[in-house]
Structure formats: structure tokens, C-alpha cells
CSV table of C-alpha atoms in Angstrom, one decimal:
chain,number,residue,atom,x,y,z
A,193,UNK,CA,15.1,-23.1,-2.9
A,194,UNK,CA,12.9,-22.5,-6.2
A,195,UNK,CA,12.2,-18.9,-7.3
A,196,UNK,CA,8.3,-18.0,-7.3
A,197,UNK,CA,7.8,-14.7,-8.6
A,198,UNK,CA,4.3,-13.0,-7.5
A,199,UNK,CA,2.9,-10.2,-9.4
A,200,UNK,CA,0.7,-7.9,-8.0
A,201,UNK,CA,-1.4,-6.0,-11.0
A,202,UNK,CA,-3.9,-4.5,-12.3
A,203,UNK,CA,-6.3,-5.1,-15.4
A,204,UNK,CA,-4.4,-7.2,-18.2
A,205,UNK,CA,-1.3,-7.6,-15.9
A,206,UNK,CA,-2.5,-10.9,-14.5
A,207,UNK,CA,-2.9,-12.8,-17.6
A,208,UNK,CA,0.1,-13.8,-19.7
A,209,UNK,CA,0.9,-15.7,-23.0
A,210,UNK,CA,2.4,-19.2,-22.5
A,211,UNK,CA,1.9,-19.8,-18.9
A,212,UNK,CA,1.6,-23.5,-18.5
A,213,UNK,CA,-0.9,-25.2,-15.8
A,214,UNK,CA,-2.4,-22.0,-15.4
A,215,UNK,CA,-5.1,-22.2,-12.6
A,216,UNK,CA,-7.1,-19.8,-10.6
A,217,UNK,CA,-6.2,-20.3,-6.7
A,218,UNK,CA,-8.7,-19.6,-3.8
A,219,UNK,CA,-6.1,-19.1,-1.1
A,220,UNK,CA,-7.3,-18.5,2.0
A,221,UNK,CA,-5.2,-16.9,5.5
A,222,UNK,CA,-5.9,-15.8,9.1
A,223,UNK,CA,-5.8,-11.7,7.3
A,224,UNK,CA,-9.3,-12.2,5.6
A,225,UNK,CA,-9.7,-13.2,1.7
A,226,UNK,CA,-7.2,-11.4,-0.9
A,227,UNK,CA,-8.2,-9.2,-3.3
A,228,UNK,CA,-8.5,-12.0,-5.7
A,229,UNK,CA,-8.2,-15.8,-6.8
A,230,UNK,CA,-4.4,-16.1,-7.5
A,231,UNK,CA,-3.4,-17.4,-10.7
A,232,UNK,CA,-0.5,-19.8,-10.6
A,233,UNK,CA,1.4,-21.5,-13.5
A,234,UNK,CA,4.9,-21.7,-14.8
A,235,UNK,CA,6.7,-20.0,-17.3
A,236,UNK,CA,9.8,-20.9,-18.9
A,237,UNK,CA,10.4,-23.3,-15.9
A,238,UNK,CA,9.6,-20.4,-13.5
A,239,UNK,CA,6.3,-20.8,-11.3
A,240,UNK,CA,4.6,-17.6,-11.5
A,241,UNK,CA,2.0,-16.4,-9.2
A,242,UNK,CA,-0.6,-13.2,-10.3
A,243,UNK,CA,-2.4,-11.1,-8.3
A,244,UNK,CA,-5.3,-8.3,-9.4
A,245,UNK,CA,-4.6,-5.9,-6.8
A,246,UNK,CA,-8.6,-4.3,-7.2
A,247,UNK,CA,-9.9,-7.6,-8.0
A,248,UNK,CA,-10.7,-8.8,-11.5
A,249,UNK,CA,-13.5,-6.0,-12.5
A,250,UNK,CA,-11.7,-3.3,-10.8
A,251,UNK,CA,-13.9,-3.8,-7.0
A,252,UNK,CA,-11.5,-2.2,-4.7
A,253,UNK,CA,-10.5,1.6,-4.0
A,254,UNK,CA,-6.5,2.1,-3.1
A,255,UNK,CA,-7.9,2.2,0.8
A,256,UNK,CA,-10.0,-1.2,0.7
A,257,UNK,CA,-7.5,-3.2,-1.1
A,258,UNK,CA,-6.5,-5.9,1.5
A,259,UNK,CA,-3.0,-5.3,1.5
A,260,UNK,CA,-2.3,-8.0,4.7
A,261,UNK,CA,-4.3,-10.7,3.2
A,262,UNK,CA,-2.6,-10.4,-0.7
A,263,UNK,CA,0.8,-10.2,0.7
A,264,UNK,CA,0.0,-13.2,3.4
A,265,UNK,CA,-1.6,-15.1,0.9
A,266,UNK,CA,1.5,-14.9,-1.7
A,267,UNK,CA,3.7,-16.1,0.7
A,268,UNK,CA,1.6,-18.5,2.0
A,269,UNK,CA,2.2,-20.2,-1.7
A,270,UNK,CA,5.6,-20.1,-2.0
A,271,UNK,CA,6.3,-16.7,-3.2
A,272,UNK,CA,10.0,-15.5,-3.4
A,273,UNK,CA,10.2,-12.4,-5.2
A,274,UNK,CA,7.4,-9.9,-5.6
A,275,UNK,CA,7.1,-7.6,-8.8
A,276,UNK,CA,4.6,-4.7,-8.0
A,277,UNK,CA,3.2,-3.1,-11.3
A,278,UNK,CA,1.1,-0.6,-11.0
A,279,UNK,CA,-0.3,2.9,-12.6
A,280,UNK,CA,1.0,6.8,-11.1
A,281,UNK,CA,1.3,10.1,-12.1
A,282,UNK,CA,4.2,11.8,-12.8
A,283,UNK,CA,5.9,14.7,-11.0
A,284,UNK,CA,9.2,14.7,-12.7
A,285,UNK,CA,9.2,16.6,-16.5
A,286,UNK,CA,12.0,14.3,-17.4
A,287,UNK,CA,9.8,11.2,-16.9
A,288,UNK,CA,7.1,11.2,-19.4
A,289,UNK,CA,4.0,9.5,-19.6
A,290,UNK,CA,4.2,6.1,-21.3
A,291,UNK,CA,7.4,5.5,-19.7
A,292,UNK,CA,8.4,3.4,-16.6
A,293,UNK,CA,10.3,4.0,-13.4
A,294,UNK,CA,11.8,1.0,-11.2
A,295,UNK,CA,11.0,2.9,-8.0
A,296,UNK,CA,13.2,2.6,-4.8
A,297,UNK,CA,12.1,4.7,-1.9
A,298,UNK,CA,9.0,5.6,-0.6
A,299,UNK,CA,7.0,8.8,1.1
A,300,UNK,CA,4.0,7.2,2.8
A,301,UNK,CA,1.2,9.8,3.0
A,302,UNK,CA,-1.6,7.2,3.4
A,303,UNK,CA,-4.1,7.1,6.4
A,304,UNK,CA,-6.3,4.6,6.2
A,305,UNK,CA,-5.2,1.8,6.2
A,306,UNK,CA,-3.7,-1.4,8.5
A,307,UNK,CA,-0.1,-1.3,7.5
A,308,UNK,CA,2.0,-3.7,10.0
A,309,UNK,CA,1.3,-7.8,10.5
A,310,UNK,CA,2.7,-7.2,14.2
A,311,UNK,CA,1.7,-5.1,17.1
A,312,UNK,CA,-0.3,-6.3,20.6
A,313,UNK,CA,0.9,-9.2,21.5
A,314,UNK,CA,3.9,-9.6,19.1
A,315,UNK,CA,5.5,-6.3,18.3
A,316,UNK,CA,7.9,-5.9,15.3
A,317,UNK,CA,10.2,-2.8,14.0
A,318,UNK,CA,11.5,-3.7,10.3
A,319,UNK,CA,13.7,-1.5,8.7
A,320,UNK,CA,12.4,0.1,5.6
A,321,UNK,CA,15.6,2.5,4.7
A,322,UNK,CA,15.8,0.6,1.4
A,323,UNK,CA,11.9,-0.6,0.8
A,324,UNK,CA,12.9,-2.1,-2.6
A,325,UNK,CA,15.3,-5.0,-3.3
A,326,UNK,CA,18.2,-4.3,-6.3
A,327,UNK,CA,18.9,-7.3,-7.2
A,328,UNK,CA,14.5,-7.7,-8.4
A,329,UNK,CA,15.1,-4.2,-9.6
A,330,UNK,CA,17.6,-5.1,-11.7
A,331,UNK,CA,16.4,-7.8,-13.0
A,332,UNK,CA,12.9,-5.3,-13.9
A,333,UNK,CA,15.3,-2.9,-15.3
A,334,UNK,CA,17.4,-5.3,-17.8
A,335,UNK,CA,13.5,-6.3,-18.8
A,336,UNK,CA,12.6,-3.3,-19.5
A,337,UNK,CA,15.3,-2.2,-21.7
A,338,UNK,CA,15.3,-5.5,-23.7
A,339,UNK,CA,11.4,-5.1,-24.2
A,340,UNK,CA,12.5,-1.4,-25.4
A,341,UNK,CA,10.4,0.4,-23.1
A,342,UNK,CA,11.7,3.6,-21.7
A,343,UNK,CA,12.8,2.9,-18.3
A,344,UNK,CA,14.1,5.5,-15.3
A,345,UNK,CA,16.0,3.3,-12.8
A,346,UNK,CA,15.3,4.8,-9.2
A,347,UNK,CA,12.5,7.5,-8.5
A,348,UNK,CA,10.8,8.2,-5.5
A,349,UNK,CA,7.3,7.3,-4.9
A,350,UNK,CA,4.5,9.5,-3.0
A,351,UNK,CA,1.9,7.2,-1.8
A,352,UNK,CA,-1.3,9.5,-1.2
A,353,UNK,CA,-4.6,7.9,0.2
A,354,UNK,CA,-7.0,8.6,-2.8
A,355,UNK,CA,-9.4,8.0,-4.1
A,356,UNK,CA,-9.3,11.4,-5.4
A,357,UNK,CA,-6.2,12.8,-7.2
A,358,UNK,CA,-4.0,15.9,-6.1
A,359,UNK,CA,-5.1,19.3,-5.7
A,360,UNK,CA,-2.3,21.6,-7.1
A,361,UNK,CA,-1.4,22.8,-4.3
A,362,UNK,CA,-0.6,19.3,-2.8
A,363,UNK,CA,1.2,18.1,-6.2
A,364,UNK,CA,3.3,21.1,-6.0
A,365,UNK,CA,3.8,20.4,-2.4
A,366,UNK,CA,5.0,16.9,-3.6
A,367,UNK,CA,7.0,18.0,-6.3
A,368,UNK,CA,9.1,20.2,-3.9
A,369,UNK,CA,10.0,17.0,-1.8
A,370,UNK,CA,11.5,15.9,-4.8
A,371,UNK,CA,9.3,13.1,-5.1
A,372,UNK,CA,9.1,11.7,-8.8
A,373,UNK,CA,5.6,9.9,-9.2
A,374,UNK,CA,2.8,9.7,-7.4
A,375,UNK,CA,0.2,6.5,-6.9
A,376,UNK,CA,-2.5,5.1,-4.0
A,377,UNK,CA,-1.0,1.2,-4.1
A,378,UNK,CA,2.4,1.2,-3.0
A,379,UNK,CA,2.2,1.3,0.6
A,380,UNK,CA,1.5,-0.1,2.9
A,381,UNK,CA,2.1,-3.1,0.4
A,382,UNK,CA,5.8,-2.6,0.5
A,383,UNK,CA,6.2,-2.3,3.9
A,384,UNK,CA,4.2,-5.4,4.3
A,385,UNK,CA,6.4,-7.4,1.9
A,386,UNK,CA,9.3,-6.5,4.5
A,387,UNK,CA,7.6,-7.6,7.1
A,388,UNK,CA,7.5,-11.4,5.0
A,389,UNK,CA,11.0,-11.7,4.4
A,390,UNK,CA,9.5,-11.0,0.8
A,391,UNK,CA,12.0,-9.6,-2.1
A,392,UNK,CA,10.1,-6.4,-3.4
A,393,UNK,CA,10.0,-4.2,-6.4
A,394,UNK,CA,7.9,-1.7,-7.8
A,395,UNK,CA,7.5,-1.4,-11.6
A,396,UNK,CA,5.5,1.9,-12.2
A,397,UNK,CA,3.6,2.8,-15.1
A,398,UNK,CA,3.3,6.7,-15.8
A,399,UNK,CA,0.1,7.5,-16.8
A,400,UNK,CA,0.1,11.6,-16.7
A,401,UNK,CA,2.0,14.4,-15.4
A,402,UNK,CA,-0.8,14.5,-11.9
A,403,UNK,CA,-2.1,18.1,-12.3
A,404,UNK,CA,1.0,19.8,-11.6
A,405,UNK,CA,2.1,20.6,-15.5
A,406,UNK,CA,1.4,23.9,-17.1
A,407,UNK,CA,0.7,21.8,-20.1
A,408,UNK,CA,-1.5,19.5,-19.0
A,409,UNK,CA,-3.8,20.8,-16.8
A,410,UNK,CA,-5.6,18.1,-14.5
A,411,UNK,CA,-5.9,14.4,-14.5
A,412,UNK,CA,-8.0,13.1,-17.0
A,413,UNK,CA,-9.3,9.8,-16.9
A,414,UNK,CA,-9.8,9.0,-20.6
A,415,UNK,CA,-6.6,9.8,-20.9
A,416,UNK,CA,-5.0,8.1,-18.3
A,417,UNK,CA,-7.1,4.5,-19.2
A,418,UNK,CA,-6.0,4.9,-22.3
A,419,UNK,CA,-2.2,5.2,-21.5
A,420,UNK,CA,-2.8,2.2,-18.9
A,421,UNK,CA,-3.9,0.0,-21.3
A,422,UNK,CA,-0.8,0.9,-23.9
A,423,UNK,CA,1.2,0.3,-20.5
A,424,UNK,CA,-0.1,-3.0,-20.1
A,425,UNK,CA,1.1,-4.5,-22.6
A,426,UNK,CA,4.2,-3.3,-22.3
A,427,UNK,CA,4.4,-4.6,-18.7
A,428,UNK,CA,3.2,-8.4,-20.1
A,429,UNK,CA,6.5,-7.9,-21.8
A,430,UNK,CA,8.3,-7.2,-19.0
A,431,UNK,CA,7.2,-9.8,-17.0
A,432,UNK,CA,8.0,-12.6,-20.0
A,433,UNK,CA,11.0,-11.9,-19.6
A,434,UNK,CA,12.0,-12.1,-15.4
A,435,UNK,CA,11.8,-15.9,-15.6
A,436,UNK,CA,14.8,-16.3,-17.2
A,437,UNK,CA,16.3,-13.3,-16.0
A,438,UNK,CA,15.9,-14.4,-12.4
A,439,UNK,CA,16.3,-18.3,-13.0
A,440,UNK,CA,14.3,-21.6,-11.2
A,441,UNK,CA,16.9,-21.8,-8.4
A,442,UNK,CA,16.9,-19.2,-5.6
A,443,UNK,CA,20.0,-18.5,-3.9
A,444,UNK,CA,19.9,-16.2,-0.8
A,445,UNK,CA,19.3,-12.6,-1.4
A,446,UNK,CA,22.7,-10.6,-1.0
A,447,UNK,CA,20.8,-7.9,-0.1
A,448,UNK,CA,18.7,-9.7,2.9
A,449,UNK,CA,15.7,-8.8,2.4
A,450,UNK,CA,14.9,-12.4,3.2
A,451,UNK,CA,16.1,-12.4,6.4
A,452,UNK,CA,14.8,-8.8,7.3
A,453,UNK,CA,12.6,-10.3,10.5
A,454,UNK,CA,16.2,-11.6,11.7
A,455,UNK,CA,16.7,-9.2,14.9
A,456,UNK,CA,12.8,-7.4,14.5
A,457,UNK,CA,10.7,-9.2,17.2
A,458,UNK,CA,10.7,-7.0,20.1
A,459,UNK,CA,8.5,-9.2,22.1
A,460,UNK,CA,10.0,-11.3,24.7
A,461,UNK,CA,9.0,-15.3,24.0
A,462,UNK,CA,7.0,-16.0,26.9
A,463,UNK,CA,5.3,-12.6,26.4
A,464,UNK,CA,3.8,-13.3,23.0
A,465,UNK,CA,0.3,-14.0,22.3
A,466,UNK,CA,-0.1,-17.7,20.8
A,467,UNK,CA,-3.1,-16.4,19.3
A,468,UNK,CA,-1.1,-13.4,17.0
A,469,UNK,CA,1.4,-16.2,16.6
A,470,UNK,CA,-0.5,-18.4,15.0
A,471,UNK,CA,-1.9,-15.3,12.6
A,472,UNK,CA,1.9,-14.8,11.7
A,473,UNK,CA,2.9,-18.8,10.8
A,474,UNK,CA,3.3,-17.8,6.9
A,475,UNK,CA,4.9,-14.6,7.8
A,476,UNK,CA,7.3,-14.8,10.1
A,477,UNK,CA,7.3,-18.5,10.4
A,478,UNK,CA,10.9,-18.5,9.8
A,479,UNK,CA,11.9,-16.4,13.2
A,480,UNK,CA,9.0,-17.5,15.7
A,481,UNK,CA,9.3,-21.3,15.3
């Protein structure tokens, strides 16, 4: 199997320095239009895939973004491996704005939004105990510290709905779960990259310390825009890199995440609706055919 690495982004993190053939995508799926065009290339004998998770010009809120239809469509074009890169807040004094964290669990606190591929007429439970694959995460972290960015390996991530930030009382409230950051994008997009047999990790970009710090008072935009765009280039880097980190050929993950729909369907065969079926031929192709 070939590696295809899919980056899901923001502004800046979908355009990169030497990508050959580079062409914008319409890719169209039964989940409705992705946020985006997808741009596809190669790079260093990698294909690469890129998605702006808003939409280039910043045109969706954390709730709108069409989680189902990005992560349908990435796989629909041959993604293997998913790199998530996106901004958050900090909740953790040791982890600094300007600095990264290679996240790898999860506290979903989002609302609004579709967050499962299966249900009526083809019902699903995935496991999500370890939402994050190590053997991506590695590869993000070994990036990372070659690019010379300061990088936290493992953090926990506190997905709230937006698109307002924290009050105090609710980052404190976070901080006491010991969660580390704090972002609107994560979920239900890893969950959803489960449910696709897709590798995941999440690359996240600290932007502030939320409003939580007796320093720093609240969130200020300027502020934060102007530590995402410093972060952006820094996550370019990263991502130059992972091609030959990762490599053209695609063995099995050892960790399985490729084969996490293997004992999921609940739904007995002749009880399934050919209708959902045929919504879930790029996602769980693999295990209904």
C-alpha cells in the first residue's frame, strides 16, 4: 500500500514549498461538500493531501465545519495517515505559548455537532481509548524536534463547542480535570477518523494560556493571530519533513488503527439499510463488502 498523508489545517498550513503536481481537488461524497477543494501533490515521493479545515478565507465556525464530509472525502482519495494541525489554548503553565503538543487523549465537551458515520440502519461502537495513533505521533514528534520547535509529547485535549472562548470559571473547571489545552476542532474529527480505519494525530499549536493565567488575563485575539501565524510556519516545517519520516510504502499499522471497524458493526447483515450502506462505501468499505 502507498502512504498518503492528509493534513487537515488552517490558514498557511495547506500550502507548502516543493510540492510537485500540486492541484486543487473538488472531491465530492454522499456527507455533503468538504470544507474545501483538497490540494493534492507529492512530496519527496510522498503524495500529500491538504485540507483548510474553515475553508480557505476562514468561512466556517468550529460547529459548521463538516467534519463527516472532510474526513469521508480524505479517504475517499486514498488517504492513509491524517496529521491534524490546528490552534488551542493552553491550560498547562509548563506548556507555553509558541510551543507544540502531540496530543493523545481527548475530553469531548462539544454539542453540536453530527459525530458518528453509523447509526439507523447500520449501527457501529468504535473504540476510542487511545483516539491518537503512536506510531503518526512519533513520527510528528521526531519532526518537531528536528525543525527545533519546542514540542510536549502527550497532553490531553478539551474540545469545547465555541465559538466563544472560556469563562474562568469553566477554564478552571478544565484545568482541574487535568486537561492540558483547549481547542473547538478536534472532535468529533478524531473520532470520525476512527470510524475510517484512518491513522490520526493531532499536532497542536499553543496560542495563549485561555483566560485561566494570573498573568495573562483573557484571550486576546491580536495576540493569538499573531502567535498563529509565527506557528504556521513552524508547522510547514513539520510537515516537510513526515514524508521521509513516514516513507512511500505503507505497511500495516502495529497499532490497528486500520483495522479498528474489524469487530464494530453491530448490525446484523440482513438488517442493514442498503441505503446507509452505500453512504459508508469509502468508510467502512473494507468490513461491509
Amino acid at each position: 500500500m502507498k502512504t498518503m498523508i492528509g493534513v487537515i489545517g488552517g490558514s498557511g498550513i495547506y500550502e507548502m514549498d516543493g510540492l510537485k503536481n500540486a492541484e486543487w481537488q473538488t472531491v465530492s461524497g454522499p456527507w455533503g461538500a468538504p470544507s474545501d477543494q483538497i490540494l493534492t501533490g507529492s512530496l519527496n515521493g510522498v503524495d500529500m493531501a491538504f485540507l483548510p479545515r474553515h475553508g480557505r478565507g476562514h468561512v466556517h465556525s468550529p460547529t459548521t465545519v463538516p467534519y463527516r464530509a472532510n474526513i469521508d472525502a480524505l479517504k475517499r482519495i486514498g488517504v492513509t495517515d491524517v496529521i491534524s494541525v490546528s490552534a488551542c489554548g493552553s491550560l498547562n503553565a509548563e506548556m507555553a505559548p509558541g510551543e507544540f503538543v502531540i496530543v493523545d487523549q481527548f475530553i469531548d465537551r462539544t454539542f453540536a455537532r453530527e459525530k458518528s458515520f453509523f447509526g439507523d440502519g447500520c449501527v457501529a461502537h468504535v473504540s476510542v481509548a487511545h483516539p491518537t495513533c503512536p506510531r503518526l505521533s512519533d513520527a510528528c514528534e521526531t519532526a518537531a524536534t528536528d525543525t527545533g520547535i519546542k514540542v510536549h509529547r502527550g497532553g490531553t485535549y478539551l474540545a469545547m463547542e465555541g465559538p466563544q472562548f472560556s469563562s474562568l470559571a469553566e477554564s478552571k473547571m478544565y484545568q482541574s480535570w487535568g486537561c492540558d489545552v483547549i481547542g473547538m476542532t478536534n472532535m468529533p474529527e478524531a473520532k470520525l477518523a476512527r470510524e475510517a480505519e484512518l491513522c490520526y494525530a493531532s499536532v497542536a499549536m499553543i496560542t495563549d494560556f485561555d483566560c485561566w493565567h494570573p498573568d495573562h488575563g483573557a484571550v486576546d485575539v491580536a495576540d493569538v493571530i499573531r502567535t498563529l501565524t509565527q506557528n504556521a510556519g513552524k508547522a510547514r516545517s513539520l510537515i516537510s519533513k513526515l514524508p521521509n519520516l513516514l516513507g512511500a510504502e505503507r505497511a500495516p499499522c502495529p497499532h490497528e488503527c486500520d483495522r479498528a471497524l474489524e469487530f464494530a458493526i453491530m448490525t446484523a447483515p440482513e438488517k442493514r439499510d442498503p441505503a446507509v450502506l452505500a453512504k459508508l462505501d469509502a468508510i467502512a468499505g473494507r468490513v461491509l463488502s
